[in-house]
Amino acid sequence: MQKDSFLKFKNVIKKSNNIVITTHFSPDGDAMGSSLALYNYLLKLKKKVKVVVPNAYPEFLDWLPGNNQVIIHQKNEAKVEKLVKAADLIFTLDFNSLKRIEKLGLVLEKAIAPIVMVDHHQQPDKYASYYFHDVAACSTCELIFELIVGIGGKALIDKKIAACLYTGLMTDTGSFRYPSVTSKTHLILSELLKTGMVPADVHSAVYDTYSYERLKLLGYLLSEKMELVKDVPAAYFAISEKELQKFNYKKGDTEGIVNYPFSIKGIKVCAMFTESEEGYIKISFRSKGKIDVNKFAREHFNGGGHINAAGGRSDITLAETVTKFTTLAKTLF
Ligand code: 5GP
Ligand code: MN
């Protein structure tokens, strides 16, 4: 845990007027929820603030308050460079290595403004000037709540900010069922509910938005593509681009599917390998208990994340990646 004092955060925010918030490549619910919660909060402090993301995010997050103002680096490189140059404070949320924002990392490396890291992933890099980092937090949204309250902003947390925070808390905890959930998480939820934010509406906005094809894809993956690893309690999916196209794939359509094999008795590790439009194999790992997929992803698949949920990438073929995984899987047990 590395947390600078609330006084430091209060002061640096107070003297900054041009704030840029950014988050990791392929933003998820926690990435967008934390970014837009902080965005809406800083707007209330009358700051000039922009949210910049490396690439597009799934449609099920586009109802989040402030979504219309988000700038995508891949589509607006020049604009983003200008904003970062003009910024007097930069927040990097839900990641801790500039590699995680791909080309946007090069822009941030050149930034003059101090950087604040707010994150809950393992092994943070040292690129920031201020840290609010805690691997025990269930989500970056939990940390943003703590930070806002810590600097005296609790009264400004309204329904909109609460909905953003609830989104990240909900998505990063598998709807409040992972071991990362603590009494603190529930105390935060209780505070968020007091704003009048309706959890059922957030849940529905995020999870009841699938297309017909997306549900068919889930059925296909479960019935045709789920494989068990020989001799160890691990399961995986390997999905080609062609298969995704067949189901009219949209960003986010495979989110959460990696976890399904956990409902098979005894399974301790799940993996998903997906051919991505970026030209490499995108990998997701999930584990139970002490099995450390962060370490596994860092050592073998150019990635990282949390002990029980990590990601990575592979530049060899899909079949070769699967063979590499099934060969190495025994080292996890
Ligand atoms: P997911 O499998 O949902 O994409 O990611 C699981 C967790 O690992 C998330 O917390 C995500 O931020 C992190 N993660 C995903 N891909 C990478 C990666 O390539 N590198 C690192 N360091 N972390 C990743
Ligand atoms: Mn997160």
mmCIF file of C-alpha atoms and ligand atoms in Angstrom:
data_model
loop_
_atom_site.group_PDB
_atom_site.id
_atom_site.type_symbol
_atom_site.label_atom_id
_atom_site.label_comp_id
_atom_site.label_asym_id
_atom_site.label_seq_id
_atom_site.Cartn_x
_atom_site.Cartn_y
_atom_site.Cartn_z
ATOM 1 C CA MET A 1 0.000 0.000 0.000
ATOM 2 C CA GLN A 2 1.332 3.426 -0.914
ATOM 3 C CA LYS A 3 -0.903 6.346 -0.149
ATOM 4 C CA ASP A 4 0.122 9.985 0.026
ATOM 5 C CA SER A 5 -1.740 12.060 2.609
ATOM 6 C CA PHE A 6 -5.181 13.490 1.878
ATOM 7 C CA LEU A 7 -3.731 16.918 2.616
ATOM 8 C CA LYS A 8 -1.287 16.522 -0.272
ATOM 9 C CA PHE A 9 -4.125 15.524 -2.630
ATOM 10 C CA LYS A 10 -6.301 18.343 -1.396
ATOM 11 C CA ASN A 11 -3.542 20.875 -2.041
ATOM 12 C CA VAL A 12 -2.482 19.624 -5.441
ATOM 13 C CA ILE A 13 -6.105 19.509 -6.647
ATOM 14 C CA LYS A 14 -6.754 22.947 -5.207
ATOM 15 C CA LYS A 15 -3.933 24.547 -7.174
ATOM 16 C CA SER A 16 -4.681 22.703 -10.451
ATOM 17 C CA ASN A 17 -7.142 23.983 -13.004
ATOM 18 C CA ASN A 18 -6.498 21.924 -16.116
ATOM 19 C CA ILE A 19 -6.892 18.303 -15.187
ATOM 20 C CA VAL A 20 -6.618 15.256 -17.457
ATOM 21 C CA ILE A 21 -7.863 11.855 -16.324
ATOM 22 C CA THR A 22 -6.837 8.716 -18.136
ATOM 23 C CA THR A 23 -7.276 4.982 -17.746
ATOM 24 C CA HIS A 24 -6.047 1.694 -19.232
ATOM 25 C CA PHE A 25 -6.301 0.270 -22.756
ATOM 26 C CA SER A 26 -9.650 -1.414 -23.467
ATOM 27 C CA PRO A 27 -11.328 0.323 -20.548
ATOM 28 C CA ASP A 28 -13.689 -1.768 -18.414
ATOM 29 C CA GLY A 29 -16.407 -0.860 -15.899
ATOM 30 C CA ASP A 30 -13.951 0.084 -13.157
ATOM 31 C CA ALA A 31 -11.762 2.095 -15.537
ATOM 32 C CA MET A 32 -14.671 4.160 -16.911
ATOM 33 C CA GLY A 33 -16.590 4.251 -13.625
ATOM 34 C CA SER A 34 -13.624 5.617 -11.667
ATOM 35 C CA SER A 35 -12.617 8.066 -14.423
ATOM 36 C CA LEU A 36 -16.104 9.501 -14.829
ATOM 37 C CA ALA A 37 -16.764 9.602 -11.074
ATOM 38 C CA LEU A 38 -13.633 11.675 -10.595
ATOM 39 C CA TYR A 39 -14.488 13.751 -13.694
ATOM 40 C CA ASN A 40 -17.955 14.630 -12.369
ATOM 41 C CA TYR A 41 -16.538 15.383 -8.935
ATOM 42 C CA LEU A 42 -13.835 17.700 -10.291
ATOM 43 C CA LEU A 43 -16.415 19.500 -12.439
ATOM 44 C CA LYS A 44 -18.251 20.282 -9.229
ATOM 45 C CA LEU A 45 -15.058 21.891 -7.929
ATOM 46 C CA LYS A 46 -15.224 24.084 -11.074
ATOM 47 C CA LYS A 47 -12.110 22.551 -12.614
ATOM 48 C CA LYS A 48 -11.470 22.252 -16.329
ATOM 49 C CA VAL A 49 -11.271 18.493 -16.729
ATOM 50 C CA LYS A 50 -11.033 15.982 -19.586
ATOM 51 C CA VAL A 51 -11.211 12.207 -19.641
ATOM 52 C CA VAL A 52 -8.891 10.686 -22.242
ATOM 53 C CA VAL A 53 -8.900 6.953 -22.957
ATOM 54 C CA PRO A 54 -6.429 5.001 -25.154
ATOM 55 C CA ASN A 55 -9.088 3.232 -27.256
ATOM 56 C CA ALA A 56 -12.825 2.598 -27.453
ATOM 57 C CA TYR A 57 -14.777 0.892 -24.684
ATOM 58 C CA PRO A 58 -17.878 -1.328 -24.746
ATOM 59 C CA GLU A 59 -21.322 0.128 -25.478
ATOM 60 C CA PHE A 60 -22.660 -1.105 -22.147
ATOM 61 C CA LEU A 61 -20.684 1.710 -20.507
ATOM 62 C CA ASP A 62 -21.870 4.548 -22.718
ATOM 63 C CA TRP A 63 -24.763 5.518 -20.420
ATOM 64 C CA LEU A 64 -22.296 6.635 -17.734
ATOM 65 C CA PRO A 65 -22.707 10.343 -16.868
ATOM 66 C CA GLY A 66 -20.039 12.281 -18.770
ATOM 67 C CA ASN A 67 -19.614 9.610 -21.455
ATOM 68 C CA ASN A 68 -20.240 12.154 -24.247
ATOM 69 C CA GLN A 69 -17.196 14.169 -23.228
ATOM 70 C CA VAL A 70 -14.699 11.273 -23.264
ATOM 71 C CA ILE A 71 -11.916 11.631 -25.840
ATOM 72 C CA ILE A 72 -10.448 8.534 -27.491
ATOM 73 C CA HIS A 73 -6.697 8.842 -28.149
ATOM 74 C CA GLN A 74 -6.717 6.415 -31.096
ATOM 75 C CA LYS A 75 -9.216 8.679 -32.888
ATOM 76 C CA ASN A 76 -7.895 12.107 -31.759
ATOM 77 C CA GLU A 77 -4.136 11.863 -31.290
ATOM 78 C CA ALA A 78 -3.370 15.547 -31.892
ATOM 79 C CA LYS A 79 -6.126 16.768 -29.574
ATOM 80 C CA VAL A 80 -5.010 14.462 -26.770
ATOM 81 C CA GLU A 81 -1.373 15.564 -27.101
ATOM 82 C CA LYS A 82 -2.478 19.167 -26.807
ATOM 83 C CA LEU A 83 -4.601 18.469 -23.739
ATOM 84 C CA VAL A 84 -1.819 16.563 -21.983
ATOM 85 C CA LYS A 85 0.647 19.342 -22.776
ATOM 86 C CA ALA A 86 -1.710 21.979 -21.356
ATOM 87 C CA ALA A 87 -2.585 19.970 -18.238
ATOM 88 C CA ASP A 88 -1.346 20.982 -14.809
ATOM 89 C CA LEU A 89 -2.405 17.681 -13.212
ATOM 90 C CA ILE A 90 -2.870 14.186 -14.646
ATOM 91 C CA PHE A 91 -4.679 11.276 -13.008
ATOM 92 C CA THR A 92 -3.934 7.738 -14.188
ATOM 93 C CA LEU A 93 -6.650 5.393 -12.943
ATOM 94 C CA ASP A 94 -6.926 1.610 -12.697
ATOM 95 C CA PHE A 95 -3.461 0.795 -14.111
ATOM 96 C CA ASN A 96 0.087 1.190 -12.900
ATOM 97 C CA SER A 97 2.452 0.839 -15.839
ATOM 98 C CA LEU A 98 2.539 3.219 -18.803
ATOM 99 C CA LYS A 99 2.758 0.115 -21.018
ATOM 100 C CA ARG A 100 -0.938 -0.437 -20.180
ATOM 101 C CA ILE A 101 -1.995 2.613 -22.201
ATOM 102 C CA GLU A 102 0.031 1.687 -25.308
ATOM 103 C CA LYS A 103 0.783 4.728 -27.518
ATOM 104 C CA LEU A 104 -0.779 7.137 -25.029
ATOM 105 C CA GLY A 105 2.063 6.170 -22.664
ATOM 106 C CA LEU A 106 4.553 7.980 -24.918
ATOM 107 C CA VAL A 107 2.433 11.135 -24.662
ATOM 108 C CA LEU A 108 2.311 10.902 -20.848
ATOM 109 C CA GLU A 109 6.059 10.289 -20.608
ATOM 110 C CA LYS A 110 6.579 13.735 -22.107
ATOM 111 C CA ALA A 111 4.047 15.447 -19.831
ATOM 112 C CA ILE A 112 5.265 18.181 -17.512
ATOM 113 C CA ALA A 113 2.294 18.025 -15.145
ATOM 114 C CA PRO A 114 2.552 15.857 -12.018
ATOM 115 C CA ILE A 115 0.872 12.474 -12.312
ATOM 116 C CA VAL A 116 -1.380 10.942 -9.657
ATOM 117 C CA MET A 117 -1.723 7.162 -9.727
ATOM 118 C CA VAL A 118 -4.919 5.718 -8.256
ATOM 119 C CA ASP A 119 -4.835 1.958 -8.642
ATOM 120 C CA HIS A 120 -5.306 -1.449 -7.053
ATOM 121 C CA HIS A 121 -3.183 -3.719 -9.298
ATOM 122 C CA GLN A 122 -0.047 -5.560 -8.187
ATOM 123 C CA GLN A 123 3.502 -4.190 -8.531
ATOM 124 C CA PRO A 124 3.103 -0.520 -9.500
ATOM 125 C CA ASP A 125 5.742 1.211 -11.613
ATOM 126 C CA LYS A 126 7.254 4.446 -10.333
ATOM 127 C CA TYR A 127 6.123 6.967 -12.957
ATOM 128 C CA ALA A 128 3.862 9.094 -10.733
ATOM 129 C CA SER A 129 4.422 12.055 -8.390
ATOM 130 C CA TYR A 130 1.555 11.083 -6.085
ATOM 131 C CA TYR A 131 0.234 7.650 -5.202
ATOM 132 C CA PHE A 132 -3.086 6.352 -3.964
ATOM 133 C CA HIS A 133 -2.348 2.688 -4.444
ATOM 134 C CA ASP A 134 -3.734 -0.261 -2.530
ATOM 135 C CA VAL A 135 -3.917 -3.859 -3.759
ATOM 136 C CA ALA A 136 -6.433 -4.618 -1.010
ATOM 137 C CA ALA A 137 -9.035 -2.342 -2.632
ATOM 138 C CA CYS A 138 -11.681 -4.280 -4.546
ATOM 139 C CA SER A 139 -11.693 -1.659 -7.301
ATOM 140 C CA THR A 140 -10.293 1.701 -8.295
ATOM 141 C CA CYS A 141 -13.804 3.043 -7.659
ATOM 142 C CA GLU A 142 -13.397 2.068 -4.000
ATOM 143 C CA LEU A 143 -10.196 4.151 -3.910
ATOM 144 C CA ILE A 144 -11.799 7.117 -5.683
ATOM 145 C CA PHE A 145 -14.598 7.085 -3.090
ATOM 146 C CA GLU A 146 -12.022 6.993 -0.290
ATOM 147 C CA LEU A 147 -10.038 9.800 -1.910
ATOM 148 C CA ILE A 148 -13.047 12.077 -2.437
ATOM 149 C CA VAL A 149 -14.215 11.528 1.147
ATOM 150 C CA GLY A 150 -10.647 11.957 2.441
ATOM 151 C CA ILE A 151 -10.287 15.378 0.880
ATOM 152 C CA GLY A 152 -13.617 16.480 2.291
ATOM 153 C CA GLY A 153 -15.804 16.013 -0.777
ATOM 154 C CA LYS A 154 -18.377 13.537 0.546
ATOM 155 C CA ALA A 155 -21.251 16.007 0.351
ATOM 156 C CA LEU A 156 -20.584 16.461 -3.371
ATOM 157 C CA ILE A 157 -21.125 12.775 -4.164
ATOM 158 C CA ASP A 158 -24.460 12.893 -5.949
ATOM 159 C CA LYS A 159 -26.540 10.282 -7.767
ATOM 160 C CA LYS A 160 -24.454 10.573 -10.940
ATOM 161 C CA ILE A 161 -21.093 10.150 -9.215
ATOM 162 C CA ALA A 162 -22.575 7.319 -7.152
ATOM 163 C CA ALA A 163 -23.733 5.512 -10.321
ATOM 164 C CA CYS A 164 -20.217 5.753 -11.792
ATOM 165 C CA LEU A 165 -18.656 4.417 -8.593
ATOM 166 C CA TYR A 166 -21.245 1.669 -8.226
ATOM 167 C CA THR A 167 -20.463 0.509 -11.780
ATOM 168 C CA GLY A 168 -16.782 -0.097 -11.004
ATOM 169 C CA LEU A 169 -17.464 -1.654 -7.620
ATOM 170 C CA MET A 170 -19.998 -4.005 -9.196
ATOM 171 C CA THR A 171 -18.042 -5.017 -12.316
ATOM 172 C CA ASP A 172 -14.647 -5.518 -10.619
ATOM 173 C CA THR A 173 -16.151 -7.737 -7.905
ATOM 174 C CA GLY A 174 -18.348 -9.914 -10.134
ATOM 175 C CA SER A 175 -21.384 -8.238 -8.549
ATOM 176 C CA PHE A 176 -19.922 -8.349 -5.035
ATOM 177 C CA ARG A 177 -18.935 -11.996 -4.877
ATOM 178 C CA TYR A 178 -15.103 -12.044 -5.164
ATOM 179 C CA PRO A 179 -12.842 -12.355 -2.108
ATOM 180 C CA SER A 180 -11.791 -8.710 -2.624
ATOM 181 C CA VAL A 181 -15.158 -7.628 -1.161
ATOM 182 C CA THR A 182 -14.866 -6.417 2.445
ATOM 183 C CA SER A 183 -17.031 -4.687 5.021
ATOM 184 C CA LYS A 184 -15.535 -1.453 3.712
ATOM 185 C CA THR A 185 -16.921 -2.213 0.259
ATOM 186 C CA HIS A 186 -20.393 -2.600 1.726
ATOM 187 C CA LEU A 187 -20.084 0.533 3.818
ATOM 188 C CA ILE A 188 -19.228 2.443 0.640
ATOM 189 C CA LEU A 189 -22.226 0.890 -1.130
ATOM 190 C CA SER A 190 -24.422 1.986 1.743
ATOM 191 C CA GLU A 191 -23.201 5.579 1.334
ATOM 192 C CA LEU A 192 -23.739 5.439 -2.431
ATOM 193 C CA LEU A 193 -27.306 4.200 -1.997
ATOM 194 C CA LYS A 194 -28.079 7.162 0.249
ATOM 195 C CA THR A 195 -27.656 9.497 -2.753
ATOM 196 C CA GLY A 196 -30.751 7.988 -4.372
ATOM 197 C CA MET A 197 -28.759 6.030 -6.948
ATOM 198 C CA VAL A 198 -30.704 2.869 -7.820
ATOM 199 C CA PRO A 199 -28.424 -0.226 -7.931
ATOM 200 C CA ALA A 200 -30.936 -2.273 -9.924
ATOM 201 C CA ASP A 201 -30.865 0.360 -12.669
ATOM 202 C CA VAL A 202 -27.065 0.314 -12.852
ATOM 203 C CA HIS A 203 -27.034 -3.463 -12.921
ATOM 204 C CA SER A 204 -29.564 -3.489 -15.709
ATOM 205 C CA ALA A 205 -27.772 -0.773 -17.700
ATOM 206 C CA VAL A 206 -24.548 -2.807 -17.623
ATOM 207 C CA TYR A 207 -25.730 -6.403 -17.827
ATOM 208 C CA ASP A 208 -29.090 -6.364 -19.623
ATOM 209 C CA THR A 209 -27.804 -4.854 -22.830
ATOM 210 C CA TYR A 210 -26.505 -7.874 -24.715
ATOM 211 C CA SER A 211 -27.402 -8.477 -28.313
ATOM 212 C CA TYR A 212 -29.017 -11.723 -29.473
ATOM 213 C CA GLU A 213 -25.684 -12.664 -31.089
ATOM 214 C CA ARG A 214 -23.785 -12.035 -27.864
ATOM 215 C CA LEU A 215 -25.903 -14.564 -26.007
ATOM 216 C CA LYS A 216 -25.534 -17.037 -28.892
ATOM 217 C CA LEU A 217 -21.756 -16.515 -28.674
ATOM 218 C CA LEU A 218 -21.863 -17.421 -24.978
ATOM 219 C CA GLY A 219 -23.810 -20.579 -25.812
ATOM 220 C CA TYR A 220 -21.377 -21.515 -28.578
ATOM 221 C CA LEU A 221 -18.322 -20.934 -26.368
ATOM 222 C CA LEU A 222 -19.753 -23.025 -23.532
ATOM 223 C CA SER A 223 -20.908 -25.906 -25.705
ATOM 224 C CA GLU A 224 -18.151 -26.003 -28.330
ATOM 225 C CA LYS A 225 -15.091 -24.167 -27.103
ATOM 226 C CA MET A 226 -14.595 -24.814 -23.401
ATOM 227 C CA GLU A 227 -11.648 -27.161 -22.863
ATOM 228 C CA LEU A 228 -10.133 -28.756 -19.775
ATOM 229 C CA VAL A 229 -6.371 -28.924 -19.292
ATOM 230 C CA LYS A 230 -5.079 -32.473 -18.814
ATOM 231 C CA ASP A 231 -4.034 -33.428 -15.260
ATOM 232 C CA VAL A 232 -4.660 -30.021 -13.628
ATOM 233 C CA PRO A 233 -7.940 -28.298 -12.592
ATOM 234 C CA ALA A 234 -7.824 -25.623 -15.282
ATOM 235 C CA ALA A 235 -10.124 -24.767 -18.166
ATOM 236 C CA TYR A 236 -9.811 -22.422 -21.117
ATOM 237 C CA PHE A 237 -11.399 -20.991 -24.243
ATOM 238 C CA ALA A 238 -9.491 -20.194 -27.434
ATOM 239 C CA ILE A 239 -11.422 -18.030 -29.869
ATOM 240 C CA SER A 240 -10.429 -17.070 -33.398
ATOM 241 C CA GLU A 241 -11.315 -13.797 -35.067
ATOM 242 C CA LYS A 242 -13.391 -15.706 -37.614
ATOM 243 C CA GLU A 243 -15.545 -17.192 -34.875
ATOM 244 C CA LEU A 244 -16.060 -13.770 -33.331
ATOM 245 C CA GLN A 245 -17.101 -12.328 -36.685
ATOM 246 C CA LYS A 246 -19.668 -15.092 -37.101
ATOM 247 C CA PHE A 247 -21.401 -13.733 -34.004
ATOM 248 C CA ASN A 248 -21.119 -10.097 -35.100
ATOM 249 C CA TYR A 249 -18.642 -9.483 -32.284
ATOM 250 C CA LYS A 250 -18.553 -6.108 -30.575
ATOM 251 C CA LYS A 251 -16.079 -4.911 -27.948
ATOM 252 C CA GLY A 252 -17.023 -6.319 -24.572
ATOM 253 C CA ASP A 253 -18.996 -9.294 -25.905
ATOM 254 C CA THR A 254 -16.653 -11.834 -24.289
ATOM 255 C CA GLU A 255 -16.372 -9.949 -20.988
ATOM 256 C CA GLY A 256 -17.008 -12.174 -17.992
ATOM 257 C CA ILE A 257 -17.193 -15.410 -19.996
ATOM 258 C CA VAL A 258 -13.728 -16.473 -18.805
ATOM 259 C CA ASN A 259 -15.215 -17.107 -15.332
ATOM 260 C CA TYR A 260 -17.866 -19.655 -16.357
ATOM 261 C CA PRO A 261 -15.710 -22.783 -15.893
ATOM 262 C CA PHE A 262 -15.402 -21.954 -12.181
ATOM 263 C CA SER A 263 -18.890 -23.323 -11.779
ATOM 264 C CA ILE A 264 -17.452 -26.767 -12.586
ATOM 265 C CA LYS A 265 -16.580 -28.397 -9.264
ATOM 266 C CA GLY A 266 -12.854 -28.227 -8.517
ATOM 267 C CA ILE A 267 -11.771 -25.828 -11.276
ATOM 268 C CA LYS A 268 -9.162 -23.400 -9.918
ATOM 269 C CA VAL A 269 -7.829 -21.647 -13.040
ATOM 270 C CA CYS A 270 -9.656 -20.290 -16.078
ATOM 271 C CA ALA A 271 -8.149 -18.745 -19.175
ATOM 272 C CA MET A 272 -9.376 -17.145 -22.353
ATOM 273 C CA PHE A 273 -7.338 -16.565 -25.498
ATOM 274 C CA THR A 274 -8.859 -14.275 -28.102
ATOM 275 C CA GLU A 275 -7.518 -13.179 -31.466
ATOM 276 C CA SER A 276 -7.812 -9.389 -31.309
ATOM 277 C CA GLU A 277 -8.189 -6.746 -33.961
ATOM 278 C CA GLU A 278 -4.897 -5.307 -32.720
ATOM 279 C CA GLY A 279 -3.160 -8.341 -34.252
ATOM 280 C CA TYR A 280 -2.115 -10.185 -31.113
ATOM 281 C CA ILE A 281 -3.730 -12.758 -28.851
ATOM 282 C CA LYS A 282 -5.467 -11.086 -25.916
ATOM 283 C CA ILE A 283 -5.354 -13.221 -22.798
ATOM 284 C CA SER A 284 -7.426 -13.299 -19.616
ATOM 285 C CA PHE A 285 -6.533 -15.408 -16.587
ATOM 286 C CA ARG A 286 -8.614 -16.031 -13.470
ATOM 287 C CA SER A 287 -7.739 -18.117 -10.412
ATOM 288 C CA LYS A 288 -8.983 -19.156 -7.000
ATOM 289 C CA GLY A 289 -7.224 -18.757 -3.640
ATOM 290 C CA LYS A 290 -3.460 -18.450 -3.562
ATOM 291 C CA ILE A 291 -2.849 -19.346 -7.197
ATOM 292 C CA ASP A 292 -1.098 -16.243 -8.552
ATOM 293 C CA VAL A 293 -2.049 -15.481 -12.139
ATOM 294 C CA ASN A 294 -0.502 -11.988 -11.925
ATOM 295 C CA LYS A 295 2.916 -13.624 -11.555
ATOM 296 C CA PHE A 296 2.104 -16.199 -14.233
ATOM 297 C CA ALA A 297 0.968 -13.511 -16.702
ATOM 298 C CA ARG A 298 4.027 -11.344 -15.983
ATOM 299 C CA GLU A 299 6.487 -14.206 -16.341
ATOM 300 C CA HIS A 300 5.086 -15.870 -19.433
ATOM 301 C CA PHE A 301 2.521 -13.705 -21.213
ATOM 302 C CA ASN A 302 3.731 -10.124 -21.144
ATOM 303 C CA GLY A 303 1.003 -9.044 -18.740
ATOM 304 C CA GLY A 304 -0.067 -8.696 -15.125
ATOM 305 C CA GLY A 305 -2.984 -7.582 -12.979
ATOM 306 C CA HIS A 306 -4.174 -9.051 -9.703
ATOM 307 C CA ILE A 307 -3.399 -12.370 -7.980
ATOM 308 C CA ASN A 308 -6.792 -13.803 -9.002
ATOM 309 C CA ALA A 309 -7.451 -11.846 -12.215
ATOM 310 C CA ALA A 310 -4.823 -10.909 -14.736
ATOM 311 C CA GLY A 311 -4.376 -10.336 -18.415
ATOM 312 C CA GLY A 312 -1.661 -10.490 -20.990
ATOM 313 C CA ARG A 313 -0.855 -10.817 -24.650
ATOM 314 C CA SER A 314 0.901 -13.176 -26.984
ATOM 315 C CA ASP A 315 2.455 -12.539 -30.377
ATOM 316 C CA ILE A 316 2.574 -16.189 -31.508
ATOM 317 C CA THR A 317 -0.449 -17.930 -33.069
ATOM 318 C CA LEU A 318 -3.596 -18.862 -31.181
ATOM 319 C CA ALA A 319 -2.754 -22.584 -31.338
ATOM 320 C CA GLU A 320 0.832 -21.964 -30.204
ATOM 321 C CA THR A 321 -0.401 -19.783 -27.337
ATOM 322 C CA VAL A 322 -2.757 -22.531 -26.168
ATOM 323 C CA THR A 323 0.053 -25.106 -26.278
ATOM 324 C CA LYS A 324 2.302 -22.769 -24.298
ATOM 325 C CA PHE A 325 -0.460 -22.338 -21.702
ATOM 326 C CA THR A 326 -1.347 -26.015 -21.367
ATOM 327 C CA THR A 327 2.358 -26.863 -21.012
ATOM 328 C CA LEU A 328 2.958 -24.184 -18.362
ATOM 329 C CA ALA A 329 -0.372 -24.627 -16.530
ATOM 330 C CA LYS A 330 1.041 -27.315 -14.224
ATOM 331 C CA THR A 331 3.489 -24.758 -12.775
ATOM 332 C CA LEU A 332 0.472 -22.961 -11.290
ATOM 333 C CA PHE A 333 -0.416 -25.870 -9.003
HETATM 334 P P1 5GP B 1 -9.192 -8.819 -18.137
HETATM 335 O O1 5GP B 1 -8.920 -10.275 -18.210
HETATM 336 O O2 5GP B 1 -10.545 -8.528 -17.568
HETATM 337 O O3 5GP B 1 -8.873 -8.098 -19.401
HETATM 338 O O4 5GP B 1 -8.151 -8.239 -17.091
HETATM 339 C C1 5GP B 1 -8.018 -8.763 -15.795
HETATM 340 C C2 5GP B 1 -7.171 -7.830 -14.949
HETATM 341 O O5 5GP B 1 -5.828 -7.814 -15.436
HETATM 342 C C3 5GP B 1 -7.642 -6.395 -15.013
HETATM 343 O O6 5GP B 1 -7.526 -5.847 -13.731
HETATM 344 C C4 5GP B 1 -6.724 -5.725 -16.008
HETATM 345 O O7 5GP B 1 -6.537 -4.379 -15.697
HETATM 346 C C5 5GP B 1 -5.445 -6.531 -15.894
HETATM 347 N N1 5GP B 1 -4.815 -6.697 -17.208
HETATM 348 C C6 5GP B 1 -5.420 -7.105 -18.350
HETATM 349 N N2 5GP B 1 -4.550 -7.169 -19.379
HETATM 350 C C7 5GP B 1 -3.357 -6.779 -18.874
HETATM 351 C C8 5GP B 1 -2.038 -6.624 -19.441
HETATM 352 O O8 5GP B 1 -1.796 -6.863 -20.626
HETATM 353 N N3 5GP B 1 -1.060 -6.199 -18.597
HETATM 354 C C9 5GP B 1 -1.294 -5.927 -17.268
HETATM 355 N N4 5GP B 1 -0.270 -5.521 -16.529
HETATM 356 N N5 5GP B 1 -2.501 -6.068 -16.724
HETATM 357 C C10 5GP B 1 -3.523 -6.483 -17.484
HETATM 358 MN MN MN B 2 -10.032 -2.254 -11.517
#
